[in-house]
Coordinates of C-alpha atoms in Angstrom, one line a residue:
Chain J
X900 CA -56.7 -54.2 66.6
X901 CA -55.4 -55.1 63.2
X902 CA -58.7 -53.1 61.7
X903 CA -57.7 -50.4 62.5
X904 CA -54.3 -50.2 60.7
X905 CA -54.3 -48.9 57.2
X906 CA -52.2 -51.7 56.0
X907 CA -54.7 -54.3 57.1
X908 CA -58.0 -52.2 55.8
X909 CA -56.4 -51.7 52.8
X910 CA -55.6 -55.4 52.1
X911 CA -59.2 -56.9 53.5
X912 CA -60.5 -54.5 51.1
X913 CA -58.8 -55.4 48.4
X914 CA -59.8 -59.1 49.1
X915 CA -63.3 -58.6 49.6
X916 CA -63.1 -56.3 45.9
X917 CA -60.6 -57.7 43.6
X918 CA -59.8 -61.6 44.9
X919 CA -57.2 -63.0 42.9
X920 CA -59.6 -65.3 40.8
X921 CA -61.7 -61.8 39.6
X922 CA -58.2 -60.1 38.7
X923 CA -57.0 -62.5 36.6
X924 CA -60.3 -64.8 36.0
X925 CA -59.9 -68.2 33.7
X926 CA -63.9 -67.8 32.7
X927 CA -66.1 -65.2 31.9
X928 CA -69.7 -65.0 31.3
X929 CA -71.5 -67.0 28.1
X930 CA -72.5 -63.6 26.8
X931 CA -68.6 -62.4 26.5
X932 CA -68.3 -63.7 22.8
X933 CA -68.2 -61.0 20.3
X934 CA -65.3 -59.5 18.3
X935 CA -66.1 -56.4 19.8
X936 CA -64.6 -57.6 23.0
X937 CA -61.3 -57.9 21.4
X938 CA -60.7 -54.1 20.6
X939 CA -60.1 -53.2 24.8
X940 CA -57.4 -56.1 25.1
X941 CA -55.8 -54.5 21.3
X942 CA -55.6 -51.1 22.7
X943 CA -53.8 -52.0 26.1
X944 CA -51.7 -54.2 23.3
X945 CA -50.9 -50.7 21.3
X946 CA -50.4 -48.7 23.9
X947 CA -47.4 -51.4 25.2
X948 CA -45.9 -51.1 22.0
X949 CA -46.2 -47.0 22.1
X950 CA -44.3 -47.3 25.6
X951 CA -41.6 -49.5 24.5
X952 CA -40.7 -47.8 21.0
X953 CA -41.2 -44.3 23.0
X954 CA -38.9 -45.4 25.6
X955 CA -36.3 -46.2 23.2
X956 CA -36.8 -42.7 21.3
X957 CA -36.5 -41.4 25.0
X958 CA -33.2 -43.0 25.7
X959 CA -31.7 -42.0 22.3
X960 CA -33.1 -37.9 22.8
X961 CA -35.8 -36.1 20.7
X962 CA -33.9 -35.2 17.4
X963 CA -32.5 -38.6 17.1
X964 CA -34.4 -40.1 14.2
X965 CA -33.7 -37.5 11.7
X966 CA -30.4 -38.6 10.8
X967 CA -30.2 -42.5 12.2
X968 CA -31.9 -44.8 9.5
X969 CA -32.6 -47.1 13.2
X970 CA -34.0 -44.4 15.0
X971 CA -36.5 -43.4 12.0
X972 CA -38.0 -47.1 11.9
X973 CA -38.3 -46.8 15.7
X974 CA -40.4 -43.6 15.1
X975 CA -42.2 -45.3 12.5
X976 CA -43.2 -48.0 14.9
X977 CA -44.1 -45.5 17.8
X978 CA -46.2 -43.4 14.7
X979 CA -48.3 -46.3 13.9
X980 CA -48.9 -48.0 17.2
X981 CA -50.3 -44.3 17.9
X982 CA -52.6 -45.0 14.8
X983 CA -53.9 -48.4 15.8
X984 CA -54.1 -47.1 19.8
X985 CA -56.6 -44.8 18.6
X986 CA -58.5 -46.8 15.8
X987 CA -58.8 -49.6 18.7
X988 CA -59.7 -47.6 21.2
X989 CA -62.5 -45.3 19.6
X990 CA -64.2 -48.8 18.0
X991 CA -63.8 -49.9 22.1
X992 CA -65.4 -46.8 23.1
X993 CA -68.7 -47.0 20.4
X994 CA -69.1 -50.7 21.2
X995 CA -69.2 -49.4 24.9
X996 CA -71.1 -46.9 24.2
X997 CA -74.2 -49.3 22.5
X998 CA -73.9 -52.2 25.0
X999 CA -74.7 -48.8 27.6
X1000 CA -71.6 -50.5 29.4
X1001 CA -72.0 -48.2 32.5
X1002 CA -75.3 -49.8 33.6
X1003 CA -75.2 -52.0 37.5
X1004 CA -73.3 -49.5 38.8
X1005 CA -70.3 -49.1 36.1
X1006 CA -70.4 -45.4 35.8
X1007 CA -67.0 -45.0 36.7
X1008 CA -65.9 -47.6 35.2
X1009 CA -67.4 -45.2 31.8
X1010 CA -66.0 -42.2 33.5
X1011 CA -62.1 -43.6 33.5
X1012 CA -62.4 -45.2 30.2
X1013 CA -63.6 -41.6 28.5
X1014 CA -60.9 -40.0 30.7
X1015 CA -58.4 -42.1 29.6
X1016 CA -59.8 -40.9 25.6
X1017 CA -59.3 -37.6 26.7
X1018 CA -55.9 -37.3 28.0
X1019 CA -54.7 -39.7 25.4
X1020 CA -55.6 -37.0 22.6
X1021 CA -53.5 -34.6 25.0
X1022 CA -50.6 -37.0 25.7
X1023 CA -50.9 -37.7 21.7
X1024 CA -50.6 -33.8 20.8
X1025 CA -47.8 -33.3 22.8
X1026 CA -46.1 -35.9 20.7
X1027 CA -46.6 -34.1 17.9
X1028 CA -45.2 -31.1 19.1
X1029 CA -42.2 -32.5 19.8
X1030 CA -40.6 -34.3 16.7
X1031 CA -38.8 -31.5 16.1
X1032 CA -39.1 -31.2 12.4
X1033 CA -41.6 -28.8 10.4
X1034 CA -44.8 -30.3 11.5
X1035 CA -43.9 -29.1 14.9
X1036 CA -43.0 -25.8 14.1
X1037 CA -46.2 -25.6 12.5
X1038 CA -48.5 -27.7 14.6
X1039 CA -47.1 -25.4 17.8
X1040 CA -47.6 -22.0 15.9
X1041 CA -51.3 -22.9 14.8
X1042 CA -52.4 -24.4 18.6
X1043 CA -50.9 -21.9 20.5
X1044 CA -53.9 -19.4 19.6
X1045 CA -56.2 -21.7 21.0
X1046 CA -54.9 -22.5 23.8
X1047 CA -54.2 -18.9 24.4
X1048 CA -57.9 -17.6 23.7
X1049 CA -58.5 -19.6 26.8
X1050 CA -56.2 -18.4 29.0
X1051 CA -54.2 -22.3 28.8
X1052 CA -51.5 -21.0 26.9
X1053 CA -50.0 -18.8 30.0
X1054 CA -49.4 -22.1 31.7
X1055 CA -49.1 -24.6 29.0
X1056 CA -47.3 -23.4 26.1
X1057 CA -47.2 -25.6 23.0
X1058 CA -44.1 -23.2 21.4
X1059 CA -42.2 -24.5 24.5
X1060 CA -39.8 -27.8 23.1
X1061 CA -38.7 -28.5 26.9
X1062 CA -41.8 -28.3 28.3
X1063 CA -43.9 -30.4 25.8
X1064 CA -40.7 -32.9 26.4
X1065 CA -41.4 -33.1 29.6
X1066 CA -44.7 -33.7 30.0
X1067 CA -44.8 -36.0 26.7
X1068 CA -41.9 -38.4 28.0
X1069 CA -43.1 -38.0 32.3
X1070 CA -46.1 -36.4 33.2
X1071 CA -48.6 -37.2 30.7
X1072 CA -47.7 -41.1 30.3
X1073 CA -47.6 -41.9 34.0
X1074 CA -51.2 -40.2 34.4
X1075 CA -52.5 -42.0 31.3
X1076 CA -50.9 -45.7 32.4
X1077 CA -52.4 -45.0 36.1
X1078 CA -55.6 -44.5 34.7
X1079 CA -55.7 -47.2 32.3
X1080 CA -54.8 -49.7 35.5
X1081 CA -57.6 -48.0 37.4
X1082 CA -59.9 -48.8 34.8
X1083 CA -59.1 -52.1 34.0
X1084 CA -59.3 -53.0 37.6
X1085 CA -62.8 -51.5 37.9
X1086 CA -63.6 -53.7 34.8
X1087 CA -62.2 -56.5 36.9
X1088 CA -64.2 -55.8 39.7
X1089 CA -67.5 -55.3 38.5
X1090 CA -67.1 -57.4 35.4
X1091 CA -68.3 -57.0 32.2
X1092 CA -71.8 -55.5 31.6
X1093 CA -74.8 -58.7 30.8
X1094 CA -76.6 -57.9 27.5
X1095 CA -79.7 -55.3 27.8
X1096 CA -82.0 -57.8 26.8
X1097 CA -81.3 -60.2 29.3
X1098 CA -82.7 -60.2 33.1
X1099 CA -82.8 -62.9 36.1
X1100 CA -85.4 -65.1 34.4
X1101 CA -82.1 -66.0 32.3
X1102 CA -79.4 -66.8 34.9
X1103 CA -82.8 -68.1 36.2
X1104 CA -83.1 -70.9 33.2
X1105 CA -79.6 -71.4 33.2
X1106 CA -79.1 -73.2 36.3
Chain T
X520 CA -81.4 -42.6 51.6
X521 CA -80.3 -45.0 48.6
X522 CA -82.0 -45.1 45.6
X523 CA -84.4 -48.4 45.1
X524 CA -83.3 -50.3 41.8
X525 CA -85.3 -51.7 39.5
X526 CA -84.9 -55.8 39.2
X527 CA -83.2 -55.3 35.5
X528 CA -80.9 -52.9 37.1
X529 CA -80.2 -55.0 40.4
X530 CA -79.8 -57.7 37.9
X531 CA -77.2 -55.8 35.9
X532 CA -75.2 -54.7 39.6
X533 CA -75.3 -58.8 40.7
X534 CA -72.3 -60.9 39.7
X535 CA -73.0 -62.7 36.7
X536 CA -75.1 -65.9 37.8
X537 CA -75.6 -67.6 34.4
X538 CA -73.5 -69.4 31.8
X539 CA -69.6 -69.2 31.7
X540 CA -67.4 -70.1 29.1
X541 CA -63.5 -71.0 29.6
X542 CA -61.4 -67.6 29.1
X543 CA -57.4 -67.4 29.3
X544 CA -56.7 -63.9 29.8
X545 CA -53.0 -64.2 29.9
X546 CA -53.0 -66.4 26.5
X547 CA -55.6 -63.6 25.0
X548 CA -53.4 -60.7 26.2
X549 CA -50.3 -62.2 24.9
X550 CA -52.1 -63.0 21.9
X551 CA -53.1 -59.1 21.0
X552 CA -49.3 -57.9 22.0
X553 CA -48.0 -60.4 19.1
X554 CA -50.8 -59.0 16.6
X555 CA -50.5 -55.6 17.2
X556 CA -46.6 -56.1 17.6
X557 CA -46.4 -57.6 14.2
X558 CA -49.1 -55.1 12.3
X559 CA -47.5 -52.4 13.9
X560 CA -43.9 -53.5 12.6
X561 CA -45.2 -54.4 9.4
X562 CA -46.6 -50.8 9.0
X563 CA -43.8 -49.3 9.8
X564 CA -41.7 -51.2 7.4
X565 CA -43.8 -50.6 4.4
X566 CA -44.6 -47.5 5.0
X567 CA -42.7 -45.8 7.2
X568 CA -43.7 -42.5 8.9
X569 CA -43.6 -39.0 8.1
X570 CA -40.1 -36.5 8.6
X571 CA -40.6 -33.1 6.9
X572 CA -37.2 -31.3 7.5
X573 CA -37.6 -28.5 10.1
X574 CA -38.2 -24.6 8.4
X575 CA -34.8 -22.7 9.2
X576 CA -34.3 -18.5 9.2
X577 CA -31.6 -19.2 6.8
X578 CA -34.2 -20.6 4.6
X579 CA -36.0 -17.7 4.8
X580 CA -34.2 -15.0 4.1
X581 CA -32.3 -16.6 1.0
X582 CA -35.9 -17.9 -0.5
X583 CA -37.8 -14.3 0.3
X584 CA -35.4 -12.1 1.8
X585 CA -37.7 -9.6 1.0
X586 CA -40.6 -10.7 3.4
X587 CA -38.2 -11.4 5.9
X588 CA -36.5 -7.7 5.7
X589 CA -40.2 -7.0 6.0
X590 CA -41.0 -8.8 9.1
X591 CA -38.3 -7.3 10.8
X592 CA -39.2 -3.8 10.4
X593 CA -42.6 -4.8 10.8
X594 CA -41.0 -6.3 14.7
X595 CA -38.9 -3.0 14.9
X596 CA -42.5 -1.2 14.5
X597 CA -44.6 -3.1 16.8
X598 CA -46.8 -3.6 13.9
X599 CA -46.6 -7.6 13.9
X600 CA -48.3 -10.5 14.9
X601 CA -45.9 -11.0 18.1
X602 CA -46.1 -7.0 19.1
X603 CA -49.6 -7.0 18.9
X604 CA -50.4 -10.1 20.7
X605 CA -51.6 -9.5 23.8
X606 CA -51.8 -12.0 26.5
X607 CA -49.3 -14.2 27.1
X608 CA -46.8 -12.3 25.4
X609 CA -47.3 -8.7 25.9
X610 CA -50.0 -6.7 27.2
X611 CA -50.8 -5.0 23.2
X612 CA -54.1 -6.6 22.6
X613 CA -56.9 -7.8 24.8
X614 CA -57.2 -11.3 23.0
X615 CA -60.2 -13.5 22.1
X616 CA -63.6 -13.3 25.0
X617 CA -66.5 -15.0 25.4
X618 CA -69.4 -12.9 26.2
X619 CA -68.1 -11.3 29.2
X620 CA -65.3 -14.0 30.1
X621 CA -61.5 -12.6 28.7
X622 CA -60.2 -15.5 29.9
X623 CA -56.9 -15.0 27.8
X624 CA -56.7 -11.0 29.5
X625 CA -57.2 -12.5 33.1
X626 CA -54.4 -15.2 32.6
X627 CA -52.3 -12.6 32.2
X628 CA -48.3 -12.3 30.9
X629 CA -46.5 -15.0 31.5
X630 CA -44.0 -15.6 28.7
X631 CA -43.0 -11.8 28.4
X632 CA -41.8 -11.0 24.5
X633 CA -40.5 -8.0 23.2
X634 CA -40.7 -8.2 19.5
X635 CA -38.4 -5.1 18.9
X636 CA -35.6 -6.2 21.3
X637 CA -35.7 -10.1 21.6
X638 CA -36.2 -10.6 17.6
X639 CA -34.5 -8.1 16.2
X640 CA -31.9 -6.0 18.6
X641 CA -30.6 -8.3 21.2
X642 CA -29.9 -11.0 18.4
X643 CA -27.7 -8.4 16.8
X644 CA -26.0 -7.2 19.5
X645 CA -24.8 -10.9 20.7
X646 CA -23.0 -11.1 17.2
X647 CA -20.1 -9.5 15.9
X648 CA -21.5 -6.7 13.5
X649 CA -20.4 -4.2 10.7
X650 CA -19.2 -0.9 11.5
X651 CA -22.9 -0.1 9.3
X652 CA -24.4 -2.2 12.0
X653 CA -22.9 -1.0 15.1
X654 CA -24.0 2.4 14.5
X655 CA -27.6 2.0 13.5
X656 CA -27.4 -0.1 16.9
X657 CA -26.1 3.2 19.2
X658 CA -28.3 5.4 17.1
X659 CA -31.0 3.1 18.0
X660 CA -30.1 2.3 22.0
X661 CA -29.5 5.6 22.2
X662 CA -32.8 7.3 20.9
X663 CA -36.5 8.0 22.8
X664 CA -39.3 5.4 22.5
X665 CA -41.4 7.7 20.4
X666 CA -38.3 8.2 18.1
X667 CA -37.5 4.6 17.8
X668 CA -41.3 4.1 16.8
X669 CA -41.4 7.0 14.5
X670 CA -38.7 5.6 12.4
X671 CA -39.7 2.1 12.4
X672 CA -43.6 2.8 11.6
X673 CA -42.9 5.3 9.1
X674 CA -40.2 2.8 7.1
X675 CA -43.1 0.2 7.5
X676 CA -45.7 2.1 6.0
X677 CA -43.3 3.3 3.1
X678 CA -42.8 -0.4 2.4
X679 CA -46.3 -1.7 3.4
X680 CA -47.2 0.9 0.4
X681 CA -45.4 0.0 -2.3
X682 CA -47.3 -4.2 -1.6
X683 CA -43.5 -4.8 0.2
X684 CA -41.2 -4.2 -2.9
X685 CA -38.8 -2.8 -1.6
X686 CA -36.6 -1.3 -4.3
X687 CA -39.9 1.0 -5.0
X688 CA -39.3 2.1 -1.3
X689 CA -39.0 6.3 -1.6
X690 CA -36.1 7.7 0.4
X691 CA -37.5 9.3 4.0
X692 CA -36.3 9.3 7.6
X693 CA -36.4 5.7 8.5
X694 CA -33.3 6.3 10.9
X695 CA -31.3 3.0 11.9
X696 CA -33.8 0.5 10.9
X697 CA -33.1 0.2 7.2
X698 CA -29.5 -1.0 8.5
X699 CA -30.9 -2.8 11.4
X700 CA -33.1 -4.6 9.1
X701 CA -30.5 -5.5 6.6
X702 CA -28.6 -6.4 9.3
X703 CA -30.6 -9.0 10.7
X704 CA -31.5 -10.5 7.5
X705 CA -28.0 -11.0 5.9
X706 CA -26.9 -12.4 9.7
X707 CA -30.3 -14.5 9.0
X708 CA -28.7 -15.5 5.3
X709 CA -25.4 -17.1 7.2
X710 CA -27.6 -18.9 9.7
X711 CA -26.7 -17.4 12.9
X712 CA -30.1 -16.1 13.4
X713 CA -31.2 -19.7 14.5
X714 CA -28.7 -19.8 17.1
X715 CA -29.1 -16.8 18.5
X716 CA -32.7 -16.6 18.8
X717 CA -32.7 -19.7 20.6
X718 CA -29.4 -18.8 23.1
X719 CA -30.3 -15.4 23.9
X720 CA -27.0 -14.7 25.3
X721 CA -27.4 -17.9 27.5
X722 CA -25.8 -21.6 27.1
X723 CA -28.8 -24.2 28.0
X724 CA -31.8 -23.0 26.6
X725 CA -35.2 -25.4 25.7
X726 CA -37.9 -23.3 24.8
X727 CA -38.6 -22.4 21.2
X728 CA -41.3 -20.1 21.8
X729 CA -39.3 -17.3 19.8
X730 CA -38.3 -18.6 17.0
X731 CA -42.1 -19.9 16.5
X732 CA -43.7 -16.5 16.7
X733 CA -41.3 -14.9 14.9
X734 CA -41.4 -17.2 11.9
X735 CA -45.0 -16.9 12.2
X736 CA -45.1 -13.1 11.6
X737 CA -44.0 -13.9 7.8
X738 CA -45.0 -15.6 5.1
X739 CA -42.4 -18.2 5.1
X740 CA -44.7 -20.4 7.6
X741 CA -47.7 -20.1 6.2
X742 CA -46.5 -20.5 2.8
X743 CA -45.1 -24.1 3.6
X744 CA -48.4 -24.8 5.3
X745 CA -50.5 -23.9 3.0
X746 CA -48.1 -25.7 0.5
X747 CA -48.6 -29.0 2.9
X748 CA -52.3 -28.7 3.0
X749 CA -51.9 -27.6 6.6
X750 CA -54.5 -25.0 7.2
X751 CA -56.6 -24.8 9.3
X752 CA -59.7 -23.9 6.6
X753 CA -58.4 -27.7 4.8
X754 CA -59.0 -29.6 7.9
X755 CA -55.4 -29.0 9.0
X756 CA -55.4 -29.7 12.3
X757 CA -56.0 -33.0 11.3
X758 CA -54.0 -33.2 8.5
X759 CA -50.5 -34.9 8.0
X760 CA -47.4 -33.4 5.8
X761 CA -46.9 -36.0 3.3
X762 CA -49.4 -39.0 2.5
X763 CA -49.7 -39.8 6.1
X764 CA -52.6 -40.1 8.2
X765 CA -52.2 -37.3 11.1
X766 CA -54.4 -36.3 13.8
X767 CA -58.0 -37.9 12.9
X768 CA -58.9 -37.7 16.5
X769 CA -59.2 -34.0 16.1
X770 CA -62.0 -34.1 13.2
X771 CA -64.7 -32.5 15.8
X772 CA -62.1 -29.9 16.8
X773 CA -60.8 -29.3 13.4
X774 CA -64.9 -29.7 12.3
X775 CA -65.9 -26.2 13.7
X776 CA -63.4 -24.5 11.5
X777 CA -65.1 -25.5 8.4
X778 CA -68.4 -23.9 9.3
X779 CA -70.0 -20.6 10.0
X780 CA -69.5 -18.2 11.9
X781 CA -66.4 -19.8 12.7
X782 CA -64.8 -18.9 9.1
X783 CA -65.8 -15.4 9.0
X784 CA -63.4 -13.7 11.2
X785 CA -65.6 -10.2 10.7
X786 CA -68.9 -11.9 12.3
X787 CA -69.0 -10.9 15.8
X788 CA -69.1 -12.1 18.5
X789 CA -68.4 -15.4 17.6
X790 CA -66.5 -15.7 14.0
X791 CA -64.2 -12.6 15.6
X792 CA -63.6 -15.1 18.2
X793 CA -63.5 -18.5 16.6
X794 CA -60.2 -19.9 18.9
X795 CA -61.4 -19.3 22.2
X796 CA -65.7 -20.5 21.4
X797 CA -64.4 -23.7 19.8
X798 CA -62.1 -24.3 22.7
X799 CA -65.2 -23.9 24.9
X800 CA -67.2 -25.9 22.9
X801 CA -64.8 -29.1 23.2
X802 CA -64.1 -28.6 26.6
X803 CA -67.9 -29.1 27.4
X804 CA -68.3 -31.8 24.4
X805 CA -65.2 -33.4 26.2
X806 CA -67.1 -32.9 29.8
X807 CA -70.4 -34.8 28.1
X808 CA -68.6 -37.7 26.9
X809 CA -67.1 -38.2 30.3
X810 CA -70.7 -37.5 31.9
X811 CA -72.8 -39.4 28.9
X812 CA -74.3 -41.9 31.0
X813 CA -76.2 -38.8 32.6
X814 CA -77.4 -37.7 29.4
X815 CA -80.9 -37.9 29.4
X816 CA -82.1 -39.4 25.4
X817 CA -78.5 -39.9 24.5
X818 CA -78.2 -42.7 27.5
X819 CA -81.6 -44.1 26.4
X820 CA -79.6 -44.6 22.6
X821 CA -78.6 -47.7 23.2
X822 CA -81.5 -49.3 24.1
X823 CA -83.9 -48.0 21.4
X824 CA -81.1 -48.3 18.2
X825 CA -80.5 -52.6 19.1
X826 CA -77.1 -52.2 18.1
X827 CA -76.4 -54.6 21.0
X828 CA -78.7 -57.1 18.9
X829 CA -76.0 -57.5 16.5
X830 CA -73.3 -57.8 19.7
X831 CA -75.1 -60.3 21.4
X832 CA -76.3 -62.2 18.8
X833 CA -75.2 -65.4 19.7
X834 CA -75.9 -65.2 23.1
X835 CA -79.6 -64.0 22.5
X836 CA -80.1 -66.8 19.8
X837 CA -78.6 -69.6 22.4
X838 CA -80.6 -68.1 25.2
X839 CA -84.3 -67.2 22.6
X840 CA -84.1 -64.2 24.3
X841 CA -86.4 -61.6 22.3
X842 CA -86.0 -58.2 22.2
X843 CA -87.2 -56.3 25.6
X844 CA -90.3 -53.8 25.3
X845 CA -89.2 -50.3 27.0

């Protein structure tokens, strides 16, 4: 009777997918030992520190920094952990990109990972728009032809300080985190791709 | 019916049935918050981040009170780059198409702006004005469309004539909109135009969408702009004010704007239509990087450049694996 409740196919499911000892793993395979590995792990790590100094820019309002000496070292920190996010995560995605990380059925786990790039250049625009100083002003005048010429700018309008607000502070962040959990849980799942030059006479030798 | 692998791909679906190694992913985690923790507080420390002061109306009209007179006449006449728009703002102008797709025309108005009234007439009418003022208001309020636009074209040709001097402006029939104009721009000098552009008449407002377009009809704007190294010709959608790094994620977007036709805004169709092609062109680069594994030759890259030599080195070496013929 129990398969048939949602509760209980969700949770076998999740057992049978993601056990506990794939989630949060204590080895991984021989071939996980490049640097390259590092730079997914250091743009999770930038991202947390863009969260925490945004959430403290978010308590204190948008227009805060300019005249607190406090609030302008917390924008620097949220400014440069934007910087490293990116760095980090465009060296992640080439070294993805070369291992051809979305072989043995890891497309999606590609798919997430380049949706996650994408909407991160969006959530990161936003930010721009809204520090309230002339870069906005200008930033906002200059996009907004764009995203008119494509018929975006009825809906999404980058002249618009509340909006951008709103979906820099809410909308935006919540997608992007989702994502980023959805992905790191597919990397979880299927784990990380073996080398292109290796095949089962390998495994084969090795035990 | 499902597709039949081949072994190296079966291989590559499998859970990994070689070699492990010990790996503490809570220790490595923790380890990367600390680094980037202490990099990124370190950076901002020593160099802090960028805060160019916001451009005001004020500013404006005491540093070229003359372009802004200008631009208001130029609002009063329809003749800017607000009244002329098109979609989203007004229905004056068809916008940017692509081949037979006007996709800004079919999205339609949906941030309705009348330059005339909401930059220029409404702003003066919420404020307490000079007898001068007040009249040139009724006379305007209370004359026909084509009147209105007779007045306000005319005075913007006179001045458009004379390269925007306007002490070599000859006397004509301009009606009101010489006093309207000076009207907005000393009320612009004292700094109520900021305000009042913003509130509209109303107490909570949040969208700056006025203000933006209006300063963009002048040169004030794109003066500073081109002062910060801002345009979009110098790679300024990338660019940061001060010695910052800004955007460098938009270098493909900002990219298209260096090159023809995108440069030439005469070269038809596409120069003539830079915005809207470039947007089309990153929305389908974006779709391809999302969909790259499907690529056929640039999915096959990785295998015939051995980049992934170099990142499995060790392992290949431990293992004498040789490089795989394709």
């Amino acid at each position: 009777m129990s398969q048939k409740m949602w509760t209980a196919r969700a949770r076998e499911s999740w057992q049978k997918n993601l056990p506990i000892e794939k989630l949060i793993p204590d080895t991984q395979p021989s071939y996980v030992a490049s640097w390259i590995y590092v730079f997914g792990v250091l743009t999770i790590a930038a991202l947390s520190m863009i969260v925490l100094s945004g959430l403290i820019l978010a308590f204190a309002g948008p227009a805060w920094y300019h005249t607190s000496s406090f609030g302008h070292w917390v924008n620097s920190l949220h400014f440069w952990s934007v910087q490293l996010f990116f760095a980090f995560m465009v060296i992640h995605l080439w070294g993805k990109f070369w291992m051809a990380a979305w072989r043995g059925n890891r497309f999606k786990t590609w798919v997430s990972g380049a949706v996650v790039f994408v909407l991160s250049i969006a959530t990161a625009f936003t930010g721009y728009l809204i520090q309230t100083n002339f870069d906005s002003q200008w930033i906002a005048f200059e996009a907004k032809d764009g995203f008119n010429s494509a018929g975006i700018g009825a809906f999404f309008n980058v002249t618009n300080l509340g909006q951008m607000l709103l979906l820099h502070v809410a909308f935006l962040p919540a997608v992007l985190g989702l994502l980023t959990l959805i992905h790191v849980l597919m990397v979880r799942k299927r784990g990380v791709v073996p080398p292109i030059d290796a095949d089962s006479s390998n495994t084969e030798a090795a035990k | 019916m499902s597709k039949v692998l081949s072994p190296k791909e079966e291989f590559d679906a499998k859970p990994w049935a070689g070699k492990l190694r010990k790996y503490d992913i809570l220790k490595e985690g923790t380890i990367a918050l600390v680094v980037v923790a202490l990099l990124v507080t370190s950076l901002a420390f020593i160099f802090g981040s960028p805060d160019e002061k916001s451009l005001t109306f004020k500013g404006w009209a005491i540093s070229n009170s003359d372009n802004f007179y200008a631009t208001t006449v130029q609002e009063l006449a329809g003749t800017s780059g607000t009244a002329t728009y098109g979609r989203p703002y007004n229905t004056n102008g068809d916008g940017l198409n692509v081949g037979p797709l006007f996709l800004q025309k079919w999205a339609g108005v949906t941030q309705r702006i009348n330059a005339a009234n909401d930059f220029v007439i409404e702003p003066l009418m919420n404020q307490v004005q000079s007898p001068e003022v007040k009249a040139a208001l009724s006379q305007w309020s209370t004359a026909t469309e084509t009147q209105r636009t007779k007045w306000a074209t005319t005075y913007d040709d006179a001045i458009t004539k004379v390269e925007g001097k306007l002490s070599a402006v000859p006397n004509g029939d301009y009606g009101p909109v010489p006093a309207l104009a000076n009207g907005l721009t000393e009320m612009a000098k004292a700094g109520a135009l900021d305000a009042a552009l913003l509130s509209q008449g109303g107490f909570f407002q949040t969208d700056s969408t006025k203000q933006i377009l209006f300063f963009g009809d002048g040169a004030y704007l794109d003066d500073a702009g081109t002062a910060a190294n801002l345009q979009g010709g110098t790679w300024g959608m990338m660019n940061e004010t001060g010695r910052y790094p800004g955007q460098a994620w938009l270098w493909l977007y900002s990219f298209w704007y260096q090159i023809p036709p995108f440069t030439n805004e005469d070269s038809h169709p596409i120069g003539a239509n830079a915005d809207v092609y470039i947007m089309v062109i990153m929305g389908l680069m974006s779709l391809g990087l999302i969909a790259m594994p499907l690529i056929p030759g640039i999915r096959s890259l990785p295998m015939r450049i051995p980049i992934h030599r170099g990142i499995w080195r060790s392992y290949y070496q431990s293992e004498g694996i040789k490089r795989r013929k394709r």
